[in-house]
GROMACS .gro file of N, CA and C in nm:
model
  258
    1MET      N    1  16.178  -9.355  -9.194
    1MET     CA    2  16.147  -9.268  -9.305
    1MET      C    3  16.266  -9.263  -9.399
    2TYR      N    4  16.238  -9.258  -9.528
    2TYR     CA    5  16.343  -9.250  -9.628
    2TYR      C    6  16.415  -9.115  -9.620
    3GLU      N    7  16.544  -9.120  -9.621
    3GLU     CA    8  16.627  -9.000  -9.625
    3GLU      C    9  16.725  -9.013  -9.741
    4SER      N   10  16.733  -8.910  -9.821
    4SER     CA   11  16.829  -8.908  -9.930
    4SER      C   12  16.956  -8.838  -9.883
    5ASN      N   13  17.067  -8.873  -9.941
    5ASN     CA   14  17.191  -8.802  -9.913
    5ASN      C   15  17.189  -8.663  -9.975
    6ASP      N   16  17.101  -8.642 -10.070
    6ASP     CA   17  17.086  -8.514 -10.137
    6ASP      C   18  16.985  -8.428 -10.058
    7LEU      N   19  17.032  -8.324  -9.992
    7LEU     CA   20  16.944  -8.239  -9.912
    7LEU      C   21  16.835  -8.172  -9.995
    8MET      N   22  16.858  -8.153 -10.125
    8MET     CA   23  16.754  -8.095 -10.210
    8MET      C   24  16.639  -8.194 -10.230
    9VAL      N   25  16.659  -8.319 -10.196
    9VAL     CA   26  16.552  -8.419 -10.202
    9VAL      C   27  16.481  -8.429 -10.067
   10SER      N   28  16.555  -8.447  -9.960
   10SER     CA   29  16.495  -8.471  -9.828
   10SER      C   30  16.464  -8.344  -9.749
   11HIS      N   31  16.547  -8.243  -9.759
   11HIS     CA   32  16.530  -8.123  -9.676
   11HIS      C   33  16.571  -7.997  -9.750
   12PRO      N   34  16.503  -7.964  -9.861
   12PRO     CA   35  16.544  -7.844  -9.935
   12PRO      C   36  16.525  -7.718  -9.850
   13SER      N   37  16.617  -7.628  -9.861
   13SER     CA   38  16.614  -7.507  -9.776
   13SER      C   39  16.491  -7.421  -9.800
   14HIS      N   40  16.436  -7.422  -9.922
   14HIS     CA   41  16.318  -7.340  -9.948
   14HIS      C   42  16.191  -7.397  -9.884
   15TYR      N   43  16.201  -7.514  -9.821
   15TYR     CA   44  16.090  -7.572  -9.745
   15TYR      C   45  16.117  -7.573  -9.595
   16GLN      N   46  16.212  -7.491  -9.550
   16GLN     CA   47  16.243  -7.482  -9.408
   16GLN      C   48  16.241  -7.336  -9.364
   17SER      N   49  16.191  -7.316  -9.242
   17SER     CA   50  16.195  -7.182  -9.184
   17SER      C   51  16.335  -7.158  -9.126
   18GLU      N   52  16.359  -7.037  -9.086
   18GLU     CA   53  16.488  -7.003  -9.023
   18GLU      C   54  16.510  -7.082  -8.895
   19THR      N   55  16.402  -7.126  -8.831
   19THR     CA   56  16.414  -7.204  -8.707
   19THR      C   57  16.419  -7.353  -8.731
   20GLY      N   58  16.412  -7.395  -8.858
   20GLY     CA   59  16.421  -7.536  -8.891
   20GLY      C   60  16.288  -7.607  -8.910
   21LEU      N   61  16.178  -7.536  -8.890
   21LEU     CA   62  16.046  -7.594  -8.912
   21LEU      C   63  16.030  -7.625  -9.060
   22GLU      N   64  15.985  -7.747  -9.091
   22GLU     CA   65  15.972  -7.787  -9.230
   22GLU      C   66  15.826  -7.780  -9.274
   23VAL      N   67  15.806  -7.738  -9.398
   23VAL     CA   68  15.672  -7.722  -9.453
   23VAL      C   69  15.595  -7.854  -9.447
   24ILE      N   70  15.660  -7.966  -9.469
   24ILE     CA   71  15.592  -8.095  -9.465
   24ILE      C   72  15.526  -8.118  -9.330
   25ASP      N   73  15.588  -8.070  -9.222
   25ASP     CA   74  15.531  -8.085  -9.089
   25ASP      C   75  15.410  -7.993  -9.071
   26VAL      N   76  15.416  -7.874  -9.127
   26VAL     CA   77  15.303  -7.780  -9.122
   26VAL      C   78  15.186  -7.838  -9.200
   27ILE      N   79  15.213  -7.889  -9.320
   27ILE     CA   80  15.107  -7.947  -9.402
   27ILE      C   81  15.042  -8.064  -9.330
   28GLU      N   82  15.123  -8.150  -9.273
   28GLU     CA   83  15.069  -8.266  -9.201
   28GLU      C   84  14.980  -8.222  -9.085
   29ALA      N   85  15.023  -8.121  -9.010
   29ALA     CA   86  14.947  -8.074  -8.895
   29ALA      C   87  14.812  -8.013  -8.934
   30PHE      N   88  14.808  -7.943  -9.047
   30PHE     CA   89  14.687  -7.872  -9.085
   30PHE      C   90  14.597  -7.948  -9.181
   31THR      N   91  14.637  -8.067  -9.225
   31THR     CA   92  14.553  -8.144  -9.316
   31THR      C   93  14.517  -8.281  -9.261
   32PHE      N   94  14.556  -8.312  -9.137
   32PHE     CA   95  14.537  -8.447  -9.085
   32PHE      C   96  14.391  -8.492  -9.086
   33ASP      N   97  14.296  -8.398  -9.075
   33ASP     CA   98  14.155  -8.436  -9.070
   33ASP      C   99  14.081  -8.405  -9.200
   34LEU      N  100  14.154  -8.364  -9.304
   34LEU     CA  101  14.093  -8.335  -9.432
   34LEU      C  102  14.108  -8.455  -9.524
   35LYS      N  103  14.022  -8.459  -9.626
   35LYS     CA  104  14.029  -8.570  -9.721
   35LYS      C  105  14.024  -8.517  -9.863
   36GLY      N  106  14.077  -8.597  -9.954
   36GLY     CA  107  14.064  -8.568 -10.097
   36GLY      C  108  14.117  -8.432 -10.137
   37ILE      N  109  14.039  -8.365 -10.222
   37ILE     CA  110  14.082  -8.238 -10.280
   37ILE      C  111  14.100  -8.130 -10.173
   38GLU      N  112  14.027  -8.138 -10.064
   38GLU     CA  113  14.044  -8.039  -9.957
   38GLU      C  114  14.183  -8.050  -9.895
   39ALA      N  115  14.230  -8.172  -9.874
   39ALA     CA  116  14.366  -8.192  -9.821
   39ALA      C  117  14.470  -8.150  -9.923
   40THR      N  118  14.447  -8.187 -10.049
   40THR     CA  119  14.543  -8.155 -10.155
   40THR      C  120  14.555  -8.004 -10.174
   41ASP      N  121  14.442  -7.937 -10.188
   41ASP     CA  122  14.445  -7.792 -10.208
   41ASP      C  123  14.507  -7.721 -10.088
   42THR      N  124  14.468  -7.759  -9.967
   42THR     CA  125  14.523  -7.695  -9.847
   42THR      C  126  14.673  -7.716  -9.839
   43GLY      N  127  14.719  -7.837  -9.865
   43GLY     CA  128  14.862  -7.865  -9.863
   43GLY      C  129  14.938  -7.783  -9.965
   44ASN      N  130  14.884  -7.770 -10.085
   44ASN     CA  131  14.951  -7.691 -10.188
   44ASN      C  132  14.951  -7.543 -10.154
   45ILE      N  133  14.842  -7.493 -10.099
   45ILE     CA  134  14.837  -7.352 -10.056
   45ILE      C  135  14.948  -7.327  -9.954
   46LEU      N  136  14.956  -7.412  -9.854
   46LEU     CA  137  15.059  -7.396  -9.750
   46LEU      C  138  15.199  -7.404  -9.810
   47LYS      N  139  15.220  -7.502  -9.897
   47LYS     CA  140  15.352  -7.521  -9.958
   47LYS      C  141  15.396  -7.395 -10.033
   48TYR      N  142  15.309  -7.345 -10.120
   48TYR     CA  143  15.349  -7.230 -10.201
   48TYR      C  144  15.361  -7.103 -10.117
   49MET      N  145  15.278  -7.087 -10.015
   49MET     CA  146  15.288  -6.969  -9.929
   49MET      C  147  15.415  -6.971  -9.846
   50CYS      N  148  15.456  -7.089  -9.805
   50CYS     CA  149  15.576  -7.098  -9.721
   50CYS      C  150  15.704  -7.079  -9.800
   51ARG      N  151  15.704  -7.114  -9.928
   51ARG     CA  152  15.830  -7.109 -10.003
   51ARG      C  153  15.842  -6.991 -10.098
   52TRP      N  154  15.737  -6.913 -10.118
   52TRP     CA  155  15.736  -6.815 -10.226
   52TRP      C  156  15.855  -6.721 -10.223
   53ASN      N  157  15.893  -6.677 -10.106
   53ASN     CA  158  16.000  -6.577 -10.096
   53ASN      C  159  16.139  -6.637 -10.117
   54ALA      N  160  16.150  -6.769 -10.103
   54ALA     CA  161  16.281  -6.835 -10.118
   54ALA      C  162  16.295  -6.909 -10.251
   55LYS      N  163  16.186  -6.916 -10.328
   55LYS     CA  164  16.197  -6.996 -10.451
   55LYS      C  165  16.148  -6.920 -10.574
   56ASN      N  166  16.020  -6.918 -10.601
   56ASN     CA  167  15.970  -6.867 -10.728
   56ASN      C  168  15.892  -6.736 -10.720
   57GLY      N  169  15.896  -6.669 -10.606
   57GLY     CA  170  15.836  -6.537 -10.593
   57GLY      C  171  15.690  -6.531 -10.634
   58LEU      N  172  15.660  -6.437 -10.721
   58LEU     CA  173  15.523  -6.410 -10.764
   58LEU      C  174  15.456  -6.535 -10.821
   59GLN      N  175  15.530  -6.617 -10.894
   59GLN     CA  176  15.470  -6.738 -10.951
   59GLN      C  177  15.416  -6.830 -10.842
   60ASP      N  178  15.487  -6.845 -10.732
   60ASP     CA  179  15.438  -6.928 -10.622
   60ASP      C  180  15.316  -6.865 -10.555
   61LEU      N  181  15.313  -6.733 -10.544
   61LEU     CA  182  15.194  -6.667 -10.490
   61LEU      C  183  15.074  -6.690 -10.580
   62GLU      N  184  15.096  -6.687 -10.710
   62GLU     CA  185  14.987  -6.713 -10.805
   62GLU      C  186  14.941  -6.858 -10.798
   63LYS      N  187  15.034  -6.949 -10.777
   63LYS     CA  188  14.996  -7.090 -10.761
   63LYS      C  189  14.912  -7.107 -10.635
   64ALA      N  190  14.953  -7.045 -10.525
   64ALA     CA  191  14.876  -7.052 -10.401
   64ALA      C  192  14.736  -6.995 -10.423
   65GLN      N  193  14.729  -6.884 -10.496
   65GLN     CA  194  14.599  -6.823 -10.526
   65GLN      C  195  14.512  -6.917 -10.609
   66TRP      N  196  14.571  -6.987 -10.706
   66TRP     CA  197  14.497  -7.080 -10.789
   66TRP      C  198  14.435  -7.191 -10.704
   67TYR      N  199  14.518  -7.249 -10.615
   67TYR     CA  200  14.468  -7.356 -10.528
   67TYR      C  201  14.365  -7.304 -10.429
   68LEU      N  202  14.382  -7.181 -10.379
   68LEU     CA  203  14.284  -7.123 -10.288
   68LEU      C  204  14.151  -7.102 -10.358
   69THR      N  205  14.155  -7.049 -10.479
   69THR     CA  206  14.032  -7.029 -10.556
   69THR      C  207  13.964  -7.164 -10.582
   70HIS      N  208  14.043  -7.264 -10.616
   70HIS     CA  209  13.988  -7.398 -10.640
   70HIS      C  210  13.921  -7.452 -10.515
   71LEU      N  211  13.985  -7.433 -10.399
   71LEU     CA  212  13.928  -7.481 -10.273
   71LEU      C  213  13.800  -7.404 -10.238
   72ILE      N  214  13.800  -7.274 -10.256
   72ILE     CA  215  13.681  -7.193 -10.229
   72ILE      C  216  13.565  -7.241 -10.315
   73GLU      N  217  13.590  -7.262 -10.444
   73GLU     CA  218  13.484  -7.308 -10.534
   73GLU      C  219  13.432  -7.446 -10.491
   74HIS      N  220  13.522  -7.532 -10.449
   74HIS     CA  221  13.483  -7.665 -10.402
   74HIS      C  222  13.394  -7.654 -10.278
   75VAL      N  223  13.434  -7.574 -10.181
   75VAL     CA  224  13.356  -7.559 -10.057
   75VAL      C  225  13.222  -7.494 -10.086
   76ARG      N  226  13.219  -7.394 -10.172
   76ARG     CA  227  13.092  -7.331 -10.210
   76ARG      C  228  12.998  -7.433 -10.275
   77LYS      N  229  13.053  -7.515 -10.362
   77LYS     CA  230  12.972  -7.619 -10.428
   77LYS      C  231  12.914  -7.714 -10.325
   78LEU      N  232  12.996  -7.758 -10.230
   78LEU     CA  233  12.948  -7.848 -10.125
   78LEU      C  234  12.839  -7.783 -10.041
   79LYS      N  235  12.858  -7.656 -10.007
   79LYS     CA  236  12.757  -7.584  -9.928
   79LYS      C  237  12.626  -7.576 -10.006
   80GLY      N  238  12.635  -7.551 -10.136
   80GLY     CA  239  12.516  -7.545 -10.219
   80GLY      C  240  12.445  -7.679 -10.225
   81GLU      N  241  12.523  -7.786 -10.238
   81GLU     CA  242  12.464  -7.920 -10.241
   81GLU      C  243  12.400  -7.954 -10.109
   82ASN      N  244  12.464  -7.918  -9.998
   82ASN     CA  245  12.408  -7.945  -9.866
   82ASN      C  246  12.283  -7.865  -9.840
   83LYS      N  247  12.280  -7.742  -9.889
   83LYS     CA  248  12.163  -7.656  -9.871
   83LYS      C  249  12.043  -7.713  -9.945
   84ASN      N  250  12.067  -7.771 -10.063
   84ASN     CA  251  11.958  -7.829 -10.141
   84ASN      C  252  11.902  -7.956 -10.078
   85HIS      N  253  11.979  -8.020  -9.988
   85HIS     CA  254  11.935  -8.143  -9.924
   85HIS      C  255  11.868  -8.119  -9.790
   86GLU      N  256  11.855  -7.994  -9.749
   86GLU     CA  257  11.793  -7.963  -9.619
   86GLU      C  258  11.644  -7.957  -9.630
   0.00000   0.00000   0.00000
């Protein structure tokens, strides 16, 4: 795996927990079976929720909310389409 000498590139502190768990590992674990926009939205929700307190505060919470709303609308649309095909 590529590693940069610049920790802000490879391992920024706002993407690590106090125990050293990295957000990239959380995203990978929770999106491994998702595809497309579902994986993208879920990954972004996790990213912004994990870093909000160490980086951009309220703005990151609002970004997470935006992606969550987008994901909810996507899933509702899929459910509606599936219901029409039954």
